PDB file of C-alpha atoms in Angstrom:
ATOM      1  CA  VAL W  18     220.042  -4.409 170.424  1.00  0.00           C
ATOM      2  CA  SER W  19     221.239  -1.329 172.308  1.00  0.00           C
ATOM      3  CA  SER W  20     223.334  -0.336 169.289  1.00  0.00           C
ATOM      4  CA  VAL W  21     220.137  -0.041 167.211  1.00  0.00           C
ATOM      5  CA  ILE W  22     217.678   1.050 169.885  1.00  0.00           C
ATOM      6  CA  THR W  23     219.530   3.626 171.929  1.00  0.00           C
ATOM      7  CA  GLU W  24     217.813   5.202 174.907  1.00  0.00           C
ATOM      8  CA  SER W  25     217.177   8.326 172.867  1.00  0.00           C
ATOM      9  CA  ILE W  26     215.541   6.330 170.082  1.00  0.00           C
ATOM     10  CA  PHE W  27     213.515   4.319 172.613  1.00  0.00           C
ATOM     11  CA  ASN W  28     212.150   7.555 174.031  1.00  0.00           C
ATOM     12  CA  ASP W  29     211.344   8.812 170.546  1.00  0.00           C
ATOM     13  CA  LEU W  30     209.584   5.592 169.541  1.00  0.00           C
ATOM     14  CA  LEU W  31     207.424   5.602 172.682  1.00  0.00           C
ATOM     15  CA  LYS W  32     207.194   9.344 172.888  1.00  0.00           C
ATOM     16  CA  HIS W  33     204.122   9.719 175.089  1.00  0.00           C
ATOM     17  CA  ARG W  34     204.308   6.574 177.198  1.00  0.00           C
ATOM     18  CA  ASN W  35     204.923   8.595 180.371  1.00  0.00           C
ATOM     19  CA  ASP W  36     202.230  11.191 179.803  1.00  0.00           C
ATOM     20  CA  ALA W  37     199.826  11.782 182.673  1.00  0.00           C
ATOM     21  CA  GLY W  38     196.972  10.195 180.717  1.00  0.00           C
ATOM     22  CA  CYS W  39     198.837   6.906 180.283  1.00  0.00           C
ATOM     23  CA  LYS W  40     198.106   4.380 183.027  1.00  0.00           C
ATOM     24  CA  ALA W  41     201.516   2.755 182.552  1.00  0.00           C
ATOM     25  CA  LYS W  42     203.293   6.052 183.214  1.00  0.00           C
ATOM     26  CA  GLY W  43     206.785   5.370 184.569  1.00  0.00           C
ATOM     27  CA  PHE W  44     206.598   1.602 184.043  1.00  0.00           C
ATOM     28  CA  TYR W  45     208.178   0.757 180.688  1.00  0.00           C
ATOM     29  CA  SER W  46     211.832   1.689 181.045  1.00  0.00           C
ATOM     30  CA  TYR W  47     214.683   1.452 178.571  1.00  0.00           C
ATOM     31  CA  ASP W  48     216.817  -0.581 180.963  1.00  0.00           C
ATOM     32  CA  ALA W  49     214.014  -3.133 181.385  1.00  0.00           C
ATOM     33  CA  PHE W  50     213.685  -3.481 177.610  1.00  0.00           C
ATOM     34  CA  ILE W  51     217.407  -3.993 177.084  1.00  0.00           C
ATOM     35  CA  ALA W  52     217.587  -6.549 179.909  1.00  0.00           C
ATOM     36  CA  ALA W  53     214.735  -8.491 178.324  1.00  0.00           C
ATOM     37  CA  ALA W  54     216.214  -8.238 174.831  1.00  0.00           C
ATOM     38  CA  ASN W  55     219.562  -9.538 176.031  1.00  0.00           C
ATOM     39  CA  ALA W  56     217.874 -12.564 177.608  1.00  0.00           C
ATOM     40  CA  PHE W  57     216.871 -13.867 174.162  1.00  0.00           C
ATOM     41  CA  PRO W  58     219.824 -14.404 171.806  1.00  0.00           C
ATOM     42  CA  GLY W  59     218.964 -13.529 168.239  1.00  0.00           C
ATOM     43  CA  PHE W  60     216.230 -11.041 169.064  1.00  0.00           C
ATOM     44  CA  GLY W  61     216.928  -7.924 167.022  1.00  0.00           C
ATOM     45  CA  THR W  62     220.453  -9.136 166.233  1.00  0.00           C
ATOM     46  CA  THR W  63     219.850 -11.639 163.401  1.00  0.00           C
ATOM     47  CA  GLY W  64     220.792 -10.935 159.803  1.00  0.00           C
ATOM     48  CA  ASP W  65     222.010  -7.665 158.358  1.00  0.00           C
ATOM     49  CA  LEU W  66     221.275  -4.246 159.838  1.00  0.00           C
ATOM     50  CA  THR W  67     218.181  -3.809 157.679  1.00  0.00           C
ATOM     51  CA  SER W  68     216.705  -7.056 159.007  1.00  0.00           C
ATOM     52  CA  GLN W  69     217.564  -6.113 162.566  1.00  0.00           C
ATOM     53  CA  LYS W  70     215.910  -2.715 162.291  1.00  0.00           C
ATOM     54  CA  ARG W  71     212.797  -4.119 160.637  1.00  0.00           C
ATOM     55  CA  GLU W  72     212.421  -6.776 163.306  1.00  0.00           C
ATOM     56  CA  LEU W  73     212.667  -4.244 166.104  1.00  0.00           C
ATOM     57  CA  ALA W  74     210.299  -1.864 164.316  1.00  0.00           C
ATOM     58  CA  ALA W  75     207.871  -4.766 163.897  1.00  0.00           C
ATOM     59  CA  PHE W  76     208.149  -5.767 167.565  1.00  0.00           C
ATOM     60  CA  PHE W  77     207.415  -2.250 168.750  1.00  0.00           C
ATOM     61  CA  GLY W  78     204.760  -1.809 166.069  1.00  0.00           C
ATOM     62  CA  GLN W  79     202.757  -4.814 167.188  1.00  0.00           C
ATOM     63  CA  THR W  80     203.174  -4.234 170.924  1.00  0.00           C
ATOM     64  CA  SER W  81     202.400  -0.527 170.568  1.00  0.00           C
ATOM     65  CA  HIS W  82     199.073  -1.410 168.967  1.00  0.00           C
ATOM     66  CA  GLU W  83     198.307  -3.708 171.887  1.00  0.00           C
ATOM     67  CA  THR W  84     199.073  -0.963 174.425  1.00  0.00           C
ATOM     68  CA  THR W  85     198.168   2.192 172.532  1.00  0.00           C
ATOM     69  CA  GLY W  86     196.639   5.246 174.097  1.00  0.00           C
ATOM     70  CA  GLY W  87     196.485   7.168 170.833  1.00  0.00           C
ATOM     71  CA  TRP W  88     193.539   8.614 168.970  1.00  0.00           C
ATOM     72  CA  PRO W  89     193.214  10.102 165.478  1.00  0.00           C
ATOM     73  CA  THR W  90     193.937  13.716 166.489  1.00  0.00           C
ATOM     74  CA  ALA W  91     196.440  12.950 169.269  1.00  0.00           C
ATOM     75  CA  PRO W  92     199.479  15.245 169.609  1.00  0.00           C
ATOM     76  CA  ASP W  93     202.268  13.980 167.305  1.00  0.00           C
ATOM     77  CA  GLY W  94     199.739  11.607 165.739  1.00  0.00           C
ATOM     78  CA  PRO W  95     198.174   8.356 166.977  1.00  0.00           C
ATOM     79  CA  TYR W  96     201.349   6.356 166.426  1.00  0.00           C
ATOM     80  CA  ALA W  97     203.370   8.264 169.027  1.00  0.00           C
ATOM     81  CA  TRP W  98     201.232   6.839 171.838  1.00  0.00           C
ATOM     82  CA  GLY W  99     202.334   3.239 172.220  1.00  0.00           C
ATOM     83  CA  TYR W 100     202.875   1.635 175.640  1.00  0.00           C
ATOM     84  CA  CYS W 101     200.285   3.730 177.485  1.00  0.00           C
ATOM     85  CA  PHE W 102     198.846   0.649 179.170  1.00  0.00           C
ATOM     86  CA  LYS W 103     200.288  -2.339 180.991  1.00  0.00           C
ATOM     87  CA  GLU W 104     196.977  -4.083 181.723  1.00  0.00           C
ATOM     88  CA  GLU W 105     193.960  -4.894 179.585  1.00  0.00           C
ATOM     89  CA  GLN W 106     191.487  -2.054 179.541  1.00  0.00           C
ATOM     90  CA  GLY W 107     187.755  -2.177 180.030  1.00  0.00           C
ATOM     91  CA  ASN W 108     186.252  -5.028 182.007  1.00  0.00           C
ATOM     92  CA  PRO W 109     188.148  -8.220 181.087  1.00  0.00           C
ATOM     93  CA  PRO W 110     185.637 -11.059 180.796  1.00  0.00           C
ATOM     94  CA  GLY W 111     185.926 -13.776 183.394  1.00  0.00           C
ATOM     95  CA  GLU W 112     189.282 -15.072 184.531  1.00  0.00           C
ATOM     96  CA  TYR W 113     190.688 -16.216 181.164  1.00  0.00           C
ATOM     97  CA  CYS W 114     190.896 -19.679 182.666  1.00  0.00           C
ATOM     98  CA  GLN W 115     190.701 -22.811 180.538  1.00  0.00           C
ATOM     99  CA  ALA W 116     190.666 -26.219 182.217  1.00  0.00           C
ATOM    100  CA  SER W 117     194.191 -27.627 182.097  1.00  0.00           C
ATOM    101  CA  SER W 118     195.953 -30.417 183.953  1.00  0.00           C
ATOM    102  CA  GLN W 119     199.337 -28.924 183.152  1.00  0.00           C
ATOM    103  CA  TRP W 120     198.489 -25.301 183.938  1.00  0.00           C
ATOM    104  CA  PRO W 121     195.571 -25.426 186.406  1.00  0.00           C
ATOM    105  CA  CYS W 122     194.306 -21.987 187.365  1.00  0.00           C
ATOM    106  CA  ALA W 123     195.097 -20.777 190.876  1.00  0.00           C
ATOM    107  CA  SER W 124     192.217 -19.725 193.085  1.00  0.00           C
ATOM    108  CA  GLY W 125     191.521 -16.012 192.882  1.00  0.00           C
ATOM    109  CA  LYS W 126     194.002 -15.367 190.074  1.00  0.00           C
ATOM    110  CA  ARG W 127     193.036 -13.771 186.782  1.00  0.00           C
ATOM    111  CA  TYR W 128     194.912 -14.245 183.543  1.00  0.00           C
ATOM    112  CA  TYR W 129     193.809 -11.193 181.573  1.00  0.00           C
ATOM    113  CA  GLY W 130     196.108  -9.242 179.255  1.00  0.00           C
ATOM    114  CA  ARG W 131     199.227  -7.736 180.770  1.00  0.00           C
ATOM    115  CA  GLY W 132     202.487  -6.326 179.438  1.00  0.00           C
ATOM    116  CA  PRO W 133     203.524  -5.140 175.961  1.00  0.00           C
ATOM    117  CA  VAL W 134     202.004  -8.125 174.172  1.00  0.00           C
ATOM    118  CA  GLN W 135     199.020  -8.331 176.547  1.00  0.00           C
ATOM    119  CA  ILE W 136     199.624 -11.991 177.299  1.00  0.00           C
ATOM    120  CA  SER W 137     196.469 -13.736 178.534  1.00  0.00           C
ATOM    121  CA  TRP W 138     195.007 -17.137 179.521  1.00  0.00           C
ATOM    122  CA  ASN W 139     196.476 -19.574 182.048  1.00  0.00           C
ATOM    123  CA  TYR W 140     197.932 -21.812 179.324  1.00  0.00           C
ATOM    124  CA  ASN W 141     200.069 -18.895 178.158  1.00  0.00           C
ATOM    125  CA  TYR W 142     201.040 -17.513 181.546  1.00  0.00           C
ATOM    126  CA  GLY W 143     202.285 -20.950 182.600  1.00  0.00           C
ATOM    127  CA  PRO W 144     204.731 -21.517 179.715  1.00  0.00           C
ATOM    128  CA  ALA W 145     205.786 -17.864 179.679  1.00  0.00           C
ATOM    129  CA  GLY W 146     206.624 -18.025 183.359  1.00  0.00           C
ATOM    130  CA  LYS W 147     208.545 -21.258 182.942  1.00  0.00           C
ATOM    131  CA  ALA W 148     210.598 -19.769 180.106  1.00  0.00           C
ATOM    132  CA  VAL W 149     211.187 -16.387 181.722  1.00  0.00           C
ATOM    133  CA  GLY W 150     211.600 -17.468 185.339  1.00  0.00           C
ATOM    134  CA  PHE W 151     208.475 -16.614 187.314  1.00  0.00           C
ATOM    135  CA  ASP W 152     205.393 -18.458 188.549  1.00  0.00           C
ATOM    136  CA  GLY W 153     202.940 -17.533 185.838  1.00  0.00           C
ATOM    137  CA  ILE W 154     200.075 -19.479 187.370  1.00  0.00           C
ATOM    138  CA  ASN W 155     200.314 -18.266 190.962  1.00  0.00           C
ATOM    139  CA  ASN W 156     201.735 -14.817 190.279  1.00  0.00           C
ATOM    140  CA  PRO W 157     200.411 -13.472 186.967  1.00  0.00           C
ATOM    141  CA  ASP W 158     200.330  -9.967 188.452  1.00  0.00           C
ATOM    142  CA  ILE W 159     204.114  -9.730 188.255  1.00  0.00           C
ATOM    143  CA  VAL W 160     203.768  -9.073 184.512  1.00  0.00           C
ATOM    144  CA  ALA W 161     202.169  -5.729 185.390  1.00  0.00           C
ATOM    145  CA  ASN W 162     204.440  -5.030 188.359  1.00  0.00           C
ATOM    146  CA  ASP W 163     207.966  -5.848 187.125  1.00  0.00           C
ATOM    147  CA  ALA W 164     208.944  -4.081 183.896  1.00  0.00           C
ATOM    148  CA  THR W 165     211.746  -6.495 183.011  1.00  0.00           C
ATOM    149  CA  VAL W 166     209.482  -9.527 183.435  1.00  0.00           C
ATOM    150  CA  SER W 167     206.819  -7.701 181.451  1.00  0.00           C
ATOM    151  CA  PHE W 168     209.154  -7.092 178.508  1.00  0.00           C
ATOM    152  CA  LYS W 169     210.460 -10.652 178.763  1.00  0.00           C
ATOM    153  CA  THR W 170     206.966 -12.098 178.273  1.00  0.00           C
ATOM    154  CA  ALA W 171     206.617 -10.035 175.107  1.00  0.00           C
ATOM    155  CA  VAL W 172     209.990 -11.086 173.710  1.00  0.00           C
ATOM    156  CA  TRP W 173     209.280 -14.701 174.707  1.00  0.00           C
ATOM    157  CA  PHE W 174     206.078 -14.634 172.674  1.00  0.00           C
ATOM    158  CA  TRP W 175     207.898 -12.969 169.787  1.00  0.00           C
ATOM    159  CA  MET W 176     210.610 -15.629 169.688  1.00  0.00           C
ATOM    160  CA  THR W 177     208.423 -18.698 170.278  1.00  0.00           C
ATOM    161  CA  GLU W 178     206.934 -20.758 167.465  1.00  0.00           C
ATOM    162  CA  GLN W 179     203.388 -21.946 168.059  1.00  0.00           C
ATOM    163  CA  SER W 180     202.649 -24.565 165.428  1.00  0.00           C
ATOM    164  CA  PRO W 181     201.265 -24.232 162.803  1.00  0.00           C
ATOM    165  CA  LYS W 182     202.433 -20.639 163.108  1.00  0.00           C
ATOM    166  CA  PRO W 183     206.082 -19.645 162.764  1.00  0.00           C
ATOM    167  CA  SER W 184     207.573 -17.279 165.310  1.00  0.00           C
ATOM    168  CA  CYS W 185     207.323 -13.569 164.666  1.00  0.00           C
ATOM    169  CA  HIS W 186     211.119 -13.463 164.945  1.00  0.00           C
ATOM    170  CA  ASN W 187     211.676 -15.974 162.152  1.00  0.00           C
ATOM    171  CA  VAL W 188     209.331 -14.092 159.857  1.00  0.00           C
ATOM    172  CA  MET W 189     210.970 -10.696 160.367  1.00  0.00           C
ATOM    173  CA  ALA W 190     214.539 -12.033 160.538  1.00  0.00           C
ATOM    174  CA  GLY W 191     214.192 -13.865 157.228  1.00  0.00           C
ATOM    175  CA  GLY W 192     214.199 -17.387 158.618  1.00  0.00           C
ATOM    176  CA  TRP W 193     210.715 -18.269 157.383  1.00  0.00           C
ATOM    177  CA  GLY W 194     209.558 -18.836 153.834  1.00  0.00           C
ATOM    178  CA  PRO W 195     206.048 -19.754 152.760  1.00  0.00           C
ATOM    179  CA  SER W 196     205.247 -23.394 152.068  1.00  0.00           C
ATOM    180  CA  GLY W 197     202.970 -24.421 149.258  1.00  0.00           C
ATOM    181  CA  SER W 198     199.983 -24.292 151.594  1.00  0.00           C
ATOM    182  CA  ASP W 199     201.052 -20.855 152.817  1.00  0.00           C
ATOM    183  CA  THR W 200     201.260 -19.571 149.271  1.00  0.00           C
ATOM    184  CA  ALA W 201     197.840 -21.029 148.519  1.00  0.00           C
ATOM    185  CA  ALA W 202     196.520 -19.201 151.585  1.00  0.00           C
ATOM    186  CA  GLY W 203     198.020 -15.926 150.388  1.00  0.00           C
ATOM    187  CA  ARG W 204     200.683 -15.786 153.076  1.00  0.00           C
ATOM    188  CA  ALA W 205     204.042 -14.290 152.068  1.00  0.00           C
ATOM    189  CA  ALA W 206     206.964 -13.121 154.186  1.00  0.00           C
ATOM    190  CA  GLY W 207     206.530  -9.657 155.641  1.00  0.00           C
ATOM    191  CA  TYR W 208     204.917  -7.693 158.431  1.00  0.00           C
ATOM    192  CA  GLY W 209     201.442  -8.871 157.442  1.00  0.00           C
ATOM    193  CA  VAL W 210     202.289 -12.442 158.448  1.00  0.00           C
ATOM    194  CA  VAL W 211     203.229 -11.211 161.920  1.00  0.00           C
ATOM    195  CA  THR W 212     199.774  -9.681 162.273  1.00  0.00           C
ATOM    196  CA  ASN W 213     198.376 -13.005 161.076  1.00  0.00           C
ATOM    197  CA  ILE W 214     200.349 -14.840 163.767  1.00  0.00           C
ATOM    198  CA  ILE W 215     199.097 -12.512 166.493  1.00  0.00           C
ATOM    199  CA  ASN W 216     195.456 -12.032 165.552  1.00  0.00           C
ATOM    200  CA  GLY W 217     194.826 -13.473 162.123  1.00  0.00           C
ATOM    201  CA  GLY W 218     191.498 -15.048 163.038  1.00  0.00           C
ATOM    202  CA  LEU W 219     189.991 -11.626 163.650  1.00  0.00           C
ATOM    203  CA  GLU W 220     191.946  -9.298 161.378  1.00  0.00           C
ATOM    204  CA  CYS W 221     193.142 -11.207 158.303  1.00  0.00           C
ATOM    205  CA  GLY W 222     191.547 -12.351 155.077  1.00  0.00           C
ATOM    206  CA  LYS W 223     188.772  -9.783 155.271  1.00  0.00           C
ATOM    207  CA  GLY W 224     190.196  -6.907 153.290  1.00  0.00           C
ATOM    208  CA  SER W 225     191.252  -3.717 155.024  1.00  0.00           C
ATOM    209  CA  ASP W 226     190.805  -3.771 158.795  1.00  0.00           C
ATOM    210  CA  SER W 227     191.255  -0.750 161.079  1.00  0.00           C
ATOM    211  CA  ARG W 228     193.135  -2.805 163.676  1.00  0.00           C
ATOM    212  CA  GLN W 229     195.766  -4.048 161.287  1.00  0.00           C
ATOM    213  CA  GLU W 230     195.989  -0.608 159.711  1.00  0.00           C
ATOM    214  CA  ASP W 231     196.871   0.670 163.185  1.00  0.00           C
ATOM    215  CA  ARG W 232     199.586  -1.968 163.472  1.00  0.00           C
ATOM    216  CA  ILE W 233     200.959  -0.890 160.097  1.00  0.00           C
ATOM    217  CA  GLY W 234     200.876   2.779 161.081  1.00  0.00           C
ATOM    218  CA  PHE W 235     203.056   2.130 164.117  1.00  0.00           C
ATOM    219  CA  TYR W 236     205.435  -0.040 162.095  1.00  0.00           C
ATOM    220  CA  LYS W 237     205.901   2.600 159.407  1.00  0.00           C
ATOM    221  CA  ARG W 238     206.593   5.320 161.951  1.00  0.00           C
ATOM    222  CA  TYR W 239     209.194   3.184 163.665  1.00  0.00           C
ATOM    223  CA  CYS W 240     210.853   2.207 160.388  1.00  0.00           C
ATOM    224  CA  ASP W 241     211.061   5.902 159.518  1.00  0.00           C
ATOM    225  CA  ILE W 242     212.712   6.685 162.858  1.00  0.00           C
ATOM    226  CA  LEU W 243     215.186   3.832 162.397  1.00  0.00           C
ATOM    227  CA  GLY W 244     215.883   4.832 158.803  1.00  0.00           C
ATOM    228  CA  VAL W 245     214.887   1.572 157.169  1.00  0.00           C
ATOM    229  CA  SER W 246     212.485   0.712 154.347  1.00  0.00           C
ATOM    230  CA  TYR W 247     209.249  -1.105 155.179  1.00  0.00           C
ATOM    231  CA  GLY W 248     209.714  -4.199 153.069  1.00  0.00           C
ATOM    232  CA  SER W 249     206.827  -5.863 151.240  1.00  0.00           C
ATOM    233  CA  ASN W 250     203.561  -7.524 152.262  1.00  0.00           C
ATOM    234  CA  LEU W 251     202.641  -5.188 155.111  1.00  0.00           C
ATOM    235  CA  ASP W 252     199.000  -6.199 155.415  1.00  0.00           C
ATOM    236  CA  CYS W 253     197.151  -9.497 155.680  1.00  0.00           C
ATOM    237  CA  ASN W 254     194.075  -8.370 153.766  1.00  0.00           C
ATOM    238  CA  SER W 255     194.163 -11.397 151.465  1.00  0.00           C
ATOM    239  CA  GLN W 256     195.804 -13.885 153.825  1.00  0.00           C
ATOM    240  CA  LYS W 257     193.873 -16.754 155.317  1.00  0.00           C
ATOM    241  CA  PRO W 258     194.545 -17.191 159.046  1.00  0.00           C
ATOM    242  CA  PHE W 259     196.861 -19.946 160.209  1.00  0.00           C
ATOM    243  CA  GLY W 260     195.274 -23.195 161.419  1.00  0.00           C
ATOM    244  CA  PHE W 261     191.642 -22.911 160.458  1.00  0.00           C
ATOM    245  CA  ALA W 262     190.644 -25.569 162.992  1.00  0.00           C
ATOM    246  CA  ALA W 263     192.210 -23.491 165.740  1.00  0.00           C
ATOM    247  CA  GLN W 264     190.268 -20.341 165.002  1.00  0.00           C
ATOM    248  CA  SER W 265     187.647 -21.170 167.598  1.00  0.00           C
ATOM    249  CA  GLN W 266     190.318 -21.491 170.284  1.00  0.00           C
ATOM    250  CA  PRO W 267     191.101 -18.569 172.625  1.00  0.00           C
ATOM    251  CA  ARG W 268     193.735 -16.313 171.114  1.00  0.00           C
ATOM    252  CA  LEU W 269     197.027 -15.578 172.822  1.00  0.00           C
ATOM    253  CA  ILE W 270     196.553 -11.885 173.412  1.00  0.00           C
ATOM    254  CA  LYS W 271     193.845  -9.304 173.760  1.00  0.00           C
ATOM    255  CA  THR W 272     194.057  -5.835 172.313  1.00  0.00           C
ATOM    256  CA  VAL W 273     193.388  -2.923 174.636  1.00  0.00           C
ATOM    257  CA  VAL W 274     191.458  -0.931 172.065  1.00  0.00           C
TER     258      VAL W 274
END
């Protein structure tokens, strides 16, 4: 991954992450990203160079939307302001705790969005911690206090299939193709399916949506920096969300804007 995302490119992608107005100033480091990337074989290293660059542009595009501090007239444009936040903004509702025998919530702990992908809910912190190597139930705060752990939760989510959804990695690395039911639902390989995986119940199948347009804006900027074409099917305007019966269930992540 470091051969594609050099430290110079990392700083260009996330140009304003350390500005005074960004609450995550000084948190998201290049070394932490590379350490997390190297912990997941295949991430950003699968397929030809075009596939690798698109996957990394997609990863940063989606996570930048989740952590953006940009606004329409921001210096260098709104898509130069990813990774301004490491914790969910506003007043997160409740504790994000769902009754679970496997991942019972710890007293006094809150499972609101943290890190690049803004992981939330106890039933996500538990598995993420088990996979990455921390106690997600009793120490969710580490995701906002340890940059390497924080990046690892984001890459873990990116690489992990959650049926009936494919993993974001498989979509961008070319390992996923639409089934007959996917085709009937308008889903085709491309960046739009990644948005569908992350927040399809709220953003997809409804025509143009400002949130997914923001995701696309980041992705295009990052592709331009990496010198790679965007590919097809960037939006999910006409895609039905995955798993209709699951739409009423709490989503994995919460956007900060």
